[in-house]
Short mmCIF file of C-alpha atoms (C1' of nucleotides) in Angstrom, two decimals:
data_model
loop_
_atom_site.label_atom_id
_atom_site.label_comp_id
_atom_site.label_asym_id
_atom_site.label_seq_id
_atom_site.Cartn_x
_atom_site.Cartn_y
_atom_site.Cartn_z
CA UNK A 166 3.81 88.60 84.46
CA UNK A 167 0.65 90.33 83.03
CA UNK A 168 -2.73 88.70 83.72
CA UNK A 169 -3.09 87.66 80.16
CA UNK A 170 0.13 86.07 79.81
CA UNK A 171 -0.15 83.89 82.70
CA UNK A 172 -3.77 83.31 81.55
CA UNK A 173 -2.33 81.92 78.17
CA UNK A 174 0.08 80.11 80.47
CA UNK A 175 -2.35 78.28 82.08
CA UNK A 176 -4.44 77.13 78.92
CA UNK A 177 -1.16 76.01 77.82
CA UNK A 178 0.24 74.06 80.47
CA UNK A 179 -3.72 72.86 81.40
CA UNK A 180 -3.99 71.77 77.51
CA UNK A 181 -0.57 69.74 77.69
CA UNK A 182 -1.20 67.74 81.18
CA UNK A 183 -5.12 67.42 80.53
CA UNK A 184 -3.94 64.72 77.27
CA UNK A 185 -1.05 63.44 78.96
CA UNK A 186 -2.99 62.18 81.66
CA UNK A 187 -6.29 63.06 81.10
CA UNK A 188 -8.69 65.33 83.56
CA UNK A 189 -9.21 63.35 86.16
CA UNK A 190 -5.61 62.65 86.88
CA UNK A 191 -3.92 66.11 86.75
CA UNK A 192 -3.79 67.37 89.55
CA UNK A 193 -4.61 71.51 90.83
CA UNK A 194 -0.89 70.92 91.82
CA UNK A 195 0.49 69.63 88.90
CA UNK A 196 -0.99 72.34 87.08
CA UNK A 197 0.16 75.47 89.26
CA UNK A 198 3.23 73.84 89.53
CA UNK A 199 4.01 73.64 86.29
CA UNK A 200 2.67 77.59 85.93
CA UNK A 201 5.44 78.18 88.41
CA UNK A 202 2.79 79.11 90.96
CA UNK A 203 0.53 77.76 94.09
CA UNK A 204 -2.44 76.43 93.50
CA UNK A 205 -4.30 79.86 94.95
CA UNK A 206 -3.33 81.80 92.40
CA UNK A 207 -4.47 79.81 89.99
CA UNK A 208 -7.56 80.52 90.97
CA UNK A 209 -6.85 84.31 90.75
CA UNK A 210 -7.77 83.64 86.84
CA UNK A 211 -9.85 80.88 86.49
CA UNK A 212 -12.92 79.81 89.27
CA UNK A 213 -12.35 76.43 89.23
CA UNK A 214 -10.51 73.35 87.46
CA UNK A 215 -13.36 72.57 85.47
CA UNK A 216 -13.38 76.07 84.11
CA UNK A 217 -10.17 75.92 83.10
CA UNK A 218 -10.92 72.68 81.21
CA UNK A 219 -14.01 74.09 79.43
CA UNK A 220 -10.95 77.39 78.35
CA UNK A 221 -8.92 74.61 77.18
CA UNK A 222 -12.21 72.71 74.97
CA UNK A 223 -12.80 76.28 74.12
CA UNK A 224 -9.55 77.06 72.94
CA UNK A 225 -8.92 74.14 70.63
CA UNK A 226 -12.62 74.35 69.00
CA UNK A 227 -10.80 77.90 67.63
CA UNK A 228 -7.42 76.32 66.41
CA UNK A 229 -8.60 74.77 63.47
CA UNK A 230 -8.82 76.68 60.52
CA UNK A 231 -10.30 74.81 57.50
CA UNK A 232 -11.34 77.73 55.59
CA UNK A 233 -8.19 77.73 53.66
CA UNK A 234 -8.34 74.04 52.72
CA UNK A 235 -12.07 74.37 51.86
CA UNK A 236 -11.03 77.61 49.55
CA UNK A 237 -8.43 75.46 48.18
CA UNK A 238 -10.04 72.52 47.32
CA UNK A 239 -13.90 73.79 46.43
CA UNK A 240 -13.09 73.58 42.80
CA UNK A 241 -11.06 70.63 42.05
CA UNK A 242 -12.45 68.01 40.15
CA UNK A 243 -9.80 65.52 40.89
CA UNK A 244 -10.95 62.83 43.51
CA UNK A 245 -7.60 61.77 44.25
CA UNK A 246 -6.51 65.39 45.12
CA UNK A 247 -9.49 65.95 46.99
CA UNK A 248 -9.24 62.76 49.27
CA UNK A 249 -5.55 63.58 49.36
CA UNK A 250 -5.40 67.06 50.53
CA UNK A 251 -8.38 66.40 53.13
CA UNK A 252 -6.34 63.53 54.49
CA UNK A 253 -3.24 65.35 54.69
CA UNK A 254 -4.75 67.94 55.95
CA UNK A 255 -6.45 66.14 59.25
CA UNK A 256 -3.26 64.67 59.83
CA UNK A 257 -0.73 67.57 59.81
CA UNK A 258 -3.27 68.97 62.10
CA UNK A 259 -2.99 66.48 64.60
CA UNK A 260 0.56 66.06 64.23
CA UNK A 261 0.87 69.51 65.10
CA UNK A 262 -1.40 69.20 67.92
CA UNK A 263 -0.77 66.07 69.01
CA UNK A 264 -2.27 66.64 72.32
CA UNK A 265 -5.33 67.61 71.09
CA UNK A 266 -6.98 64.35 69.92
CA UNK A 267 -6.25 62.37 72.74
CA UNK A 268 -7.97 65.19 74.99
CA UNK A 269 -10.87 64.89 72.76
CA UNK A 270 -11.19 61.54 72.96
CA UNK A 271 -10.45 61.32 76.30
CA UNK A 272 -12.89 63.65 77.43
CA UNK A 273 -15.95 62.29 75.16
CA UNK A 274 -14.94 59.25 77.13
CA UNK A 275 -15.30 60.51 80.26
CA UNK A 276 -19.09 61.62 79.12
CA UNK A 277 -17.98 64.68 79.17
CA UNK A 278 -21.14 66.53 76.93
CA UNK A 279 -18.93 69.88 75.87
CA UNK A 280 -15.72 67.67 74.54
CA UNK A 281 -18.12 65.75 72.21
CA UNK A 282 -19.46 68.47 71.09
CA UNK A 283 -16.13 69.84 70.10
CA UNK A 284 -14.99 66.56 68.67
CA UNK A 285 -17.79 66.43 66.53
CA UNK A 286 -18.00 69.87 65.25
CA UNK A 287 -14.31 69.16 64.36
CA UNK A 288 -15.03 65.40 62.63
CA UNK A 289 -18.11 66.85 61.44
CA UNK A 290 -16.77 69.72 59.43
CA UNK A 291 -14.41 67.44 57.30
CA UNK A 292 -17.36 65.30 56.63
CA UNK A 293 -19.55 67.45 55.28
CA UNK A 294 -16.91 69.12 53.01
CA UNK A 295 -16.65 65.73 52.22
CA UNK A 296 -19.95 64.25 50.95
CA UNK A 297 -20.75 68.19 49.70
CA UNK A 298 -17.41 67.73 47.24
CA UNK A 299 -18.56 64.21 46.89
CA UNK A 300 -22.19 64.64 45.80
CA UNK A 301 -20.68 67.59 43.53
CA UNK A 302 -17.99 65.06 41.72
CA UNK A 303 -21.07 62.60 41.18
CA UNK A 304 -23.28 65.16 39.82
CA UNK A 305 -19.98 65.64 37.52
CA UNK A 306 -20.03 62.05 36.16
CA UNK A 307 -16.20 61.88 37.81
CA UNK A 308 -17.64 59.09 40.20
CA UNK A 309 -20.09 56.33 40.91
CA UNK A 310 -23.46 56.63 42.55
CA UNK A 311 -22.64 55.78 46.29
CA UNK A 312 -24.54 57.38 49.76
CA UNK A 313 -21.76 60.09 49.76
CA UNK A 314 -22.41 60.68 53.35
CA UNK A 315 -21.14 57.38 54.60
CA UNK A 316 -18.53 57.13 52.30
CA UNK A 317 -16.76 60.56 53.74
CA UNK A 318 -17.75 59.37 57.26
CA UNK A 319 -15.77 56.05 56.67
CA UNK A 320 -13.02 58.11 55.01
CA UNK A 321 -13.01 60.35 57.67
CA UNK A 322 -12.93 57.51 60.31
CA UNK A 323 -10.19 55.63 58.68
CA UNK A 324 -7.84 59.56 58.54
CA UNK A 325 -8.99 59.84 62.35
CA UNK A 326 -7.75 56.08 63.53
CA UNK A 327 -4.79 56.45 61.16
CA UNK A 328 -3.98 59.75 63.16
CA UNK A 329 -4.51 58.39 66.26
CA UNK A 330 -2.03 55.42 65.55
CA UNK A 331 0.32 57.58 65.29
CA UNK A 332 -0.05 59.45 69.02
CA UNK A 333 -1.42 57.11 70.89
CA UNK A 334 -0.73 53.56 70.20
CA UNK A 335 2.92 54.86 69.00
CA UNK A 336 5.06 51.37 69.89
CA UNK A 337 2.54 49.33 70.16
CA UNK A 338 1.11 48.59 66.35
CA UNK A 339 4.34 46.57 65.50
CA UNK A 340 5.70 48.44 62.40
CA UNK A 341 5.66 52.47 62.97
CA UNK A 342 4.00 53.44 59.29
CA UNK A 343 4.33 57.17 58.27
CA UNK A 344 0.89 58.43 57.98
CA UNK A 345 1.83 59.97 54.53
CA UNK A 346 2.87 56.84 52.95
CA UNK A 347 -0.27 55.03 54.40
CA UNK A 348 -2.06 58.35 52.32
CA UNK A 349 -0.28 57.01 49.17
CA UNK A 350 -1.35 53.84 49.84
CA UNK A 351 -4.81 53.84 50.35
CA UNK A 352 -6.48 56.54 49.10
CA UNK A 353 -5.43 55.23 45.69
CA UNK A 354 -7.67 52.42 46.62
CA UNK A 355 -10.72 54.30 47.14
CA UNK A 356 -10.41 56.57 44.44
CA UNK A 357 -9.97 53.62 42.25
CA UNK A 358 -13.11 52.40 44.51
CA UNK A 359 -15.35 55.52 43.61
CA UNK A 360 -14.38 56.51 39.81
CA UNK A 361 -16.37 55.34 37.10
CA UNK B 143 -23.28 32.99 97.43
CA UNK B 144 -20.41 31.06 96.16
CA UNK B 145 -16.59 32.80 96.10
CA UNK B 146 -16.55 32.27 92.48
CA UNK B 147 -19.96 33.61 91.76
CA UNK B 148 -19.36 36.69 93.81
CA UNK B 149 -15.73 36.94 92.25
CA UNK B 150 -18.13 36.80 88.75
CA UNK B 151 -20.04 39.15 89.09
CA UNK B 152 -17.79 41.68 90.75
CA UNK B 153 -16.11 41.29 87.45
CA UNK B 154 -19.25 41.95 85.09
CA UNK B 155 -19.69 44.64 87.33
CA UNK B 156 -16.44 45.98 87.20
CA UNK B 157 -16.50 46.08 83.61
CA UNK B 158 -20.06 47.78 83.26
CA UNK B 159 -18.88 50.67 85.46
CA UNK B 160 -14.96 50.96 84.19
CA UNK B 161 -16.41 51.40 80.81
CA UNK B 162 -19.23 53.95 81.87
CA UNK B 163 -17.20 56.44 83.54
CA UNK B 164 -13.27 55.07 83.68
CA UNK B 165 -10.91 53.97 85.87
CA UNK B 166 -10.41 56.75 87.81
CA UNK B 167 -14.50 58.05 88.67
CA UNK B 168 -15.35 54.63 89.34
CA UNK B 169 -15.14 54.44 93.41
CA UNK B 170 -14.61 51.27 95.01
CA UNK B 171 -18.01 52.08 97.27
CA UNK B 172 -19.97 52.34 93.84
CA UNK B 173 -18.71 48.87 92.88
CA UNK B 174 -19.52 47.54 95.90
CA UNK B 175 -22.61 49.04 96.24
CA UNK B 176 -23.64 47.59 92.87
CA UNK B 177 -22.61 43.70 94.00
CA UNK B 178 -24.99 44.43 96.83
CA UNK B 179 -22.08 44.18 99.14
CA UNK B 180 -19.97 46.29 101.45
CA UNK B 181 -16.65 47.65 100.46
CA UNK B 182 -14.08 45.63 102.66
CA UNK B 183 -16.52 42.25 101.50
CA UNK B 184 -14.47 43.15 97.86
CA UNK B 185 -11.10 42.85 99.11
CA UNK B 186 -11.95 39.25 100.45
CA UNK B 187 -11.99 38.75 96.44
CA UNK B 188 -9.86 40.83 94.98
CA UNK B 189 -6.39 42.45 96.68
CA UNK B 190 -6.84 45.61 95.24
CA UNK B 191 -8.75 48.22 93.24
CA UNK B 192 -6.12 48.04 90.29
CA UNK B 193 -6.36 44.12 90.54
CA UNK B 194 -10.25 44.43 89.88
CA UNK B 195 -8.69 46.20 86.84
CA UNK B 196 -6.39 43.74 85.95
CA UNK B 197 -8.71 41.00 86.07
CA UNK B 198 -11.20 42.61 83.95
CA UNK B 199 -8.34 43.25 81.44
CA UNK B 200 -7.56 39.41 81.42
CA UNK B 201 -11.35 38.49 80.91
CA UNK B 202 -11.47 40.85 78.18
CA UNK B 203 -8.94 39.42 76.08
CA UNK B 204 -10.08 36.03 76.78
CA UNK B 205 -13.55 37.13 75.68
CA UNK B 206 -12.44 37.11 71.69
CA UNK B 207 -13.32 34.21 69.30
CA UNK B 208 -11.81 34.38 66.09
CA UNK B 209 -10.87 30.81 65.51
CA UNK B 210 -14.30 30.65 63.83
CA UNK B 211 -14.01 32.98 61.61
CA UNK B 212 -10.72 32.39 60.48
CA UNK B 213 -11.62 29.15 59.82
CA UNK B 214 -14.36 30.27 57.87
CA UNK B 215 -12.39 32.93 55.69
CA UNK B 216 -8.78 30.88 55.52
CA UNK B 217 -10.27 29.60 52.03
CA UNK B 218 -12.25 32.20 50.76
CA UNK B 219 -11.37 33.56 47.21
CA UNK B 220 -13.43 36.54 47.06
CA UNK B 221 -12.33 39.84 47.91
CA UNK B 222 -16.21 41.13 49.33
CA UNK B 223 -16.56 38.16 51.18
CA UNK B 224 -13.23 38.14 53.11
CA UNK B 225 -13.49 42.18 54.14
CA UNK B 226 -17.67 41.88 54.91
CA UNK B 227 -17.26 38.90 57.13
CA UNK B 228 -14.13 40.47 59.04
CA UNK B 229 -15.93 44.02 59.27
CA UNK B 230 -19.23 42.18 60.33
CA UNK B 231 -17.19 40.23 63.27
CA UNK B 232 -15.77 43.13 64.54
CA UNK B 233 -18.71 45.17 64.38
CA UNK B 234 -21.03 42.36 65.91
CA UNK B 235 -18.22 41.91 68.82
CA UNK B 236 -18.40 45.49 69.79
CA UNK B 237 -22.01 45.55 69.23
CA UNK B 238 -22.55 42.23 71.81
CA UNK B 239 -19.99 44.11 74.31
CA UNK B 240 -20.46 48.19 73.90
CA UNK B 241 -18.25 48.31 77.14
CA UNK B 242 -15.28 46.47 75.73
CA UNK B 243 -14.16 49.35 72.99
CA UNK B 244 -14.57 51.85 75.55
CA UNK B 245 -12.64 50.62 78.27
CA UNK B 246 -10.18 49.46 76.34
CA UNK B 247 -10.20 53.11 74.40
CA UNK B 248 -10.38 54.72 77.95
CA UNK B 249 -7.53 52.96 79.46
CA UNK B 250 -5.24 53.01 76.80
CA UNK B 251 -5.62 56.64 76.52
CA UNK B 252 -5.12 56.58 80.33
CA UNK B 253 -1.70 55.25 79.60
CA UNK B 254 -2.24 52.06 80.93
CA UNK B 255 0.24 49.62 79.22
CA UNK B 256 -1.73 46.34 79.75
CA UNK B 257 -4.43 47.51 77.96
CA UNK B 258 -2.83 48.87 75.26
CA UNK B 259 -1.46 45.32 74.77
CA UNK B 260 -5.20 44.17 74.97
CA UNK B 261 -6.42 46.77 72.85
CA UNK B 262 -3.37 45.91 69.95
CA UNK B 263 -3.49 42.14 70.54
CA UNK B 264 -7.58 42.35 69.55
CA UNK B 265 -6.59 44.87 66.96
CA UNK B 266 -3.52 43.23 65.53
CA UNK B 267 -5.38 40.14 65.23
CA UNK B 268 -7.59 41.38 63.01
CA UNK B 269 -4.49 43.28 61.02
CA UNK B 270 -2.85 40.09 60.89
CA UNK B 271 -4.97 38.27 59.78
CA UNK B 272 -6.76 40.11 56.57
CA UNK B 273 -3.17 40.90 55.47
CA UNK B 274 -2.10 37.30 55.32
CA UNK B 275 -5.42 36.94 53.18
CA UNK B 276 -4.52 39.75 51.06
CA UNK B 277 -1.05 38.33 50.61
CA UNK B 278 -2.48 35.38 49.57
CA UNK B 279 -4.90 36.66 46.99
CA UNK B 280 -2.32 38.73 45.33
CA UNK B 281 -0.42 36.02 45.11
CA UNK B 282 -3.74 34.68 42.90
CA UNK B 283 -3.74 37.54 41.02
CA UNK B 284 -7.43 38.40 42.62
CA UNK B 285 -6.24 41.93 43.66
CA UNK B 286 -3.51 44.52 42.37
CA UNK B 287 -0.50 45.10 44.03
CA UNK B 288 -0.42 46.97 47.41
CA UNK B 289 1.23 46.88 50.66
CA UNK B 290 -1.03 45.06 52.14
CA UNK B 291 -0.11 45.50 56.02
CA UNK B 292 -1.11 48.95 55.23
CA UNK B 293 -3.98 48.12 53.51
CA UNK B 294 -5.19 46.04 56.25
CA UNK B 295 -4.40 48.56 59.24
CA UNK B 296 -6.43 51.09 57.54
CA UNK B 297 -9.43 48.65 56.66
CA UNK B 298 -9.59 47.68 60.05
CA UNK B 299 -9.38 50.89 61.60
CA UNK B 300 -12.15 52.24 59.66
CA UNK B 301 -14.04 49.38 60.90
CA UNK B 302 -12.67 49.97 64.10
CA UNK B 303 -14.09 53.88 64.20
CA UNK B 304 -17.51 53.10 62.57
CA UNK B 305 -18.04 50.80 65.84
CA UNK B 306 -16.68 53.47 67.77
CA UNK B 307 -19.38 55.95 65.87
CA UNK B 308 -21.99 53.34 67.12
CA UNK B 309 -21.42 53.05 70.58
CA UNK B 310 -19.57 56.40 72.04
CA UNK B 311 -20.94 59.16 69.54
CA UNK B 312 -24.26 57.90 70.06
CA UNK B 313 -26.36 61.59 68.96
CA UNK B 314 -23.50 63.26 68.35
CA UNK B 315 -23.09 62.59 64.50
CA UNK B 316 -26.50 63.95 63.04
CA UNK B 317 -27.78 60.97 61.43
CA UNK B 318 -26.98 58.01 62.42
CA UNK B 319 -26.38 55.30 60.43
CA UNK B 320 -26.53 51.24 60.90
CA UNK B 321 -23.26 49.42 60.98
CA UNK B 322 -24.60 46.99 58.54
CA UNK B 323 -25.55 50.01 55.86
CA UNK B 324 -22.14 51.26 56.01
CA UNK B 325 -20.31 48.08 55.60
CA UNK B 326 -22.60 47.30 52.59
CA UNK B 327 -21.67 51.33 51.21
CA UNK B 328 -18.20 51.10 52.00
CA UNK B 329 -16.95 47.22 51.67
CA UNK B 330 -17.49 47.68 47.63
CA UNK B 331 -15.35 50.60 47.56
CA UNK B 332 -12.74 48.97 48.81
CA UNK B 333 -13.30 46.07 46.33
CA UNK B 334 -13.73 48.19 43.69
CA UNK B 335 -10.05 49.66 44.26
CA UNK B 336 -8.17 46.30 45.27
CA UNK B 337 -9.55 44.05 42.75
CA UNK B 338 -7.84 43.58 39.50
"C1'" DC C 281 3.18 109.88 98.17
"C1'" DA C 282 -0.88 107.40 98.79
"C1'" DC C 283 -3.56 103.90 97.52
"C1'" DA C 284 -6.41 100.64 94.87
"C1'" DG C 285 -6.35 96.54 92.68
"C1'" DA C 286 -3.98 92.65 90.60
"C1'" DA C 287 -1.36 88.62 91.67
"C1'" DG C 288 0.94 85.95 94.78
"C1'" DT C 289 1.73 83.43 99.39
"C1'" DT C 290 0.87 80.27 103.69
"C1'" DA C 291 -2.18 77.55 106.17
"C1'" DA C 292 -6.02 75.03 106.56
"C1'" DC C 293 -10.64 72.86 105.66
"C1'" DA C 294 -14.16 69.64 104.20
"C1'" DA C 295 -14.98 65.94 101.34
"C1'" DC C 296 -13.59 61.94 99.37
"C1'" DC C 297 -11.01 57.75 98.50
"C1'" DA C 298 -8.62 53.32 98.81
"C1'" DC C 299 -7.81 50.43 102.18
"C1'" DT C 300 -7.66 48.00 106.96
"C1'" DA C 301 -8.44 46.38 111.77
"C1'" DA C 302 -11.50 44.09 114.51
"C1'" DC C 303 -15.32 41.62 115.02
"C1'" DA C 304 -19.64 38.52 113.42
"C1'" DT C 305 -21.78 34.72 111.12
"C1'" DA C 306 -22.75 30.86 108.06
"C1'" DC C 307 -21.35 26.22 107.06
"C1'" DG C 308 -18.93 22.01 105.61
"C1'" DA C 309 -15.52 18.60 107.36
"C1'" DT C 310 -13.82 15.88 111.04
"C1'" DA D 8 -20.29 19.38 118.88
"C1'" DT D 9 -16.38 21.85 117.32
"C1'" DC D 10 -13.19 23.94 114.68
"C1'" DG D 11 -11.46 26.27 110.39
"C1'" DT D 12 -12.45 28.82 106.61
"C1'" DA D 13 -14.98 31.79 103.66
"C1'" DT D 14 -17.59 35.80 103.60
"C1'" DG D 15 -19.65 39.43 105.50
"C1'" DT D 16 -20.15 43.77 108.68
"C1'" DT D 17 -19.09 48.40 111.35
"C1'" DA D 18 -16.03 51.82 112.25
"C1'" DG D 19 -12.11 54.20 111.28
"C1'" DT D 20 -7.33 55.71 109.29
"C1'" DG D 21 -4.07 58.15 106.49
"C1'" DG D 22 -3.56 60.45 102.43
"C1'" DT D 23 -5.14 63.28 98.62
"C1'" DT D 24 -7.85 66.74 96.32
"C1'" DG D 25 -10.33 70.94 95.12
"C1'" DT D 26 -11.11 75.02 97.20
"C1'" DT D 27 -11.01 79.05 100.41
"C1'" DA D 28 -9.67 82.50 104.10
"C1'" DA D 29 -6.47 85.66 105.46
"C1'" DC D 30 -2.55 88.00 104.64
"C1'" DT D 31 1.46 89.98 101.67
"C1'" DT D 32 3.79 92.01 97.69
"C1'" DC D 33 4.10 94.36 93.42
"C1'" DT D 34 2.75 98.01 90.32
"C1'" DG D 35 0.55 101.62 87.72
"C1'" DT D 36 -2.09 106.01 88.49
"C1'" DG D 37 -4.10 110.62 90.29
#
DNA sequence: CACAGAAGTTAACAACCACTAACATACGAT
DNA sequence: ATCGTATGTTAGTGGTTGTTAACTTCTGTG
């Protein structure tokens, strides 16, 4: 197997067991042995497990790709479609990663400064798209005079704890809602909220 | 010292360092150290490590007191009063006990079931609750129609993540905003949309 | 073919961790 | 006064973990 490939391997596997279980509790073991390999060569490509964790932080920071969404949705004047597609949007991301924002949380648990930072740049992005359309619809006339800012953060915060529902308290919120029809549901209410 | 004081405050200690840094970094030697006590000395009070665990679990969920403000709401008519009082009580709880949300967070994301069932049973309290309320002012004709469980869930989970903004992403979301600002930017949204 | 370097192995080390055995002391009840 | 119990200590054990040293195997290149 070429270096890369079993470099890719590693990020993989490292990504998958790190929000399972969290850092702490994967072991160098674990890891290698679910690369197929001893723990020795898995330092061959990476100097130590906490480097590999900062790959995998690194690697999901460049997964996300918002610029299509933000193309997308720049010039709509529709609250509904706005709130709508931004929702949908965090969500099908996270379904799709499903790992990734229980590592995220996880590690800005754990303290852990580089995770936050990650988490943040993530959360922050969709807010500031946010309050940016938001201010912009206002400006419009399309909606009422609110402090845009905390209204995406809230919005933002209620998408995020809707997503995590889903992965990580799956079984244990009584009735499984799909996060789509929880979309429908709600964001009608805050557009209703927000439009003069 | 008395066996139940000691027992006490290996508990609030327990707590203060679970939340800090999780289960898993927390050594039994740092507990002990912080009682002002050797390690064996612990396991005169407590059998195990996990036990400590346990038994902070079980204070935690003991530590809740909503009987007052259901009380207080069960009769309410309005709308703003019923979703400011709820998102106050939660937001004052975590406020009065930063550590709870993010042990509770921490473990469950650790994949510990009890405190999932801690974490839901505070949670779904809450849920529970508002959506019984909603029910009921539907039934008035104080709000339009909605599915309310829904409704509730996400209410409460935006709550939920604005207290988690406070306490875990302390400087890590630009400005930061008071709890009490947010609740009086975002509670009349959600009037706004729900009310008839 | 020779060989350099990448990638893998076995074996082991030092540090740490949860936990325990064995012993010491304070103190209330009889 | 004495005994039992609660509560503490010192010293140490077995197991785990991240990491490394030393050695082997594979592979592409001049």
């Amino acid at each position: 197997m070429a270096k890369t490939d079993r470099k890719t391997q590693i990020l993989t596997e490292a990504t998958r067991l790190f929000s399972e279980s969290g850092y702490d509790k994967v072991t160098v073991k674990q890891l290698a042995d679910a690369c197929g390999i001893t723990e020795p060569a898995l330092y061959r490509h990476y100097s130590s497990k906490e480097a590999i964790y900062d790959a995998v932080l690194d690697s999901i920071s460049k997964r996300l790709n918002y610029d299509e969404l933000f193309e997308q949705l720049g010039k709509t004047n529709d609250v509904e479609v706005l709130l709508k597609s931004i929702a949908n949007h965090i969500l099908d991301y996270f379904s799709e990663n499903q790992d990734v924002y229980r590592l995220l949380l996880y590690s800005a648990l754990r303290g852990h400064t580089k995770s936050k930072q990650v988490y943040q740049a993530i959360r922050g992005t969709y807010v500031r798209f946010l309050y940016t359309q938001l201010d912009r619809l206002y400006e419009m006339g399309s909606i009422i005079n609110k402090n845009n800012e905390m209204t995406a953060r809230c919005f933002i915060g209620m998408v995020f704890d809707c997503a995590l529902g889903v992965t990580l308290w799956k079984g244990f919120q009584g009735k499984q809602f799909d996060p789509p029809d929880v979309i429908a549901n709600n964001v009608p209410i805050y557009v209703r909220g927000l439009t003069s």
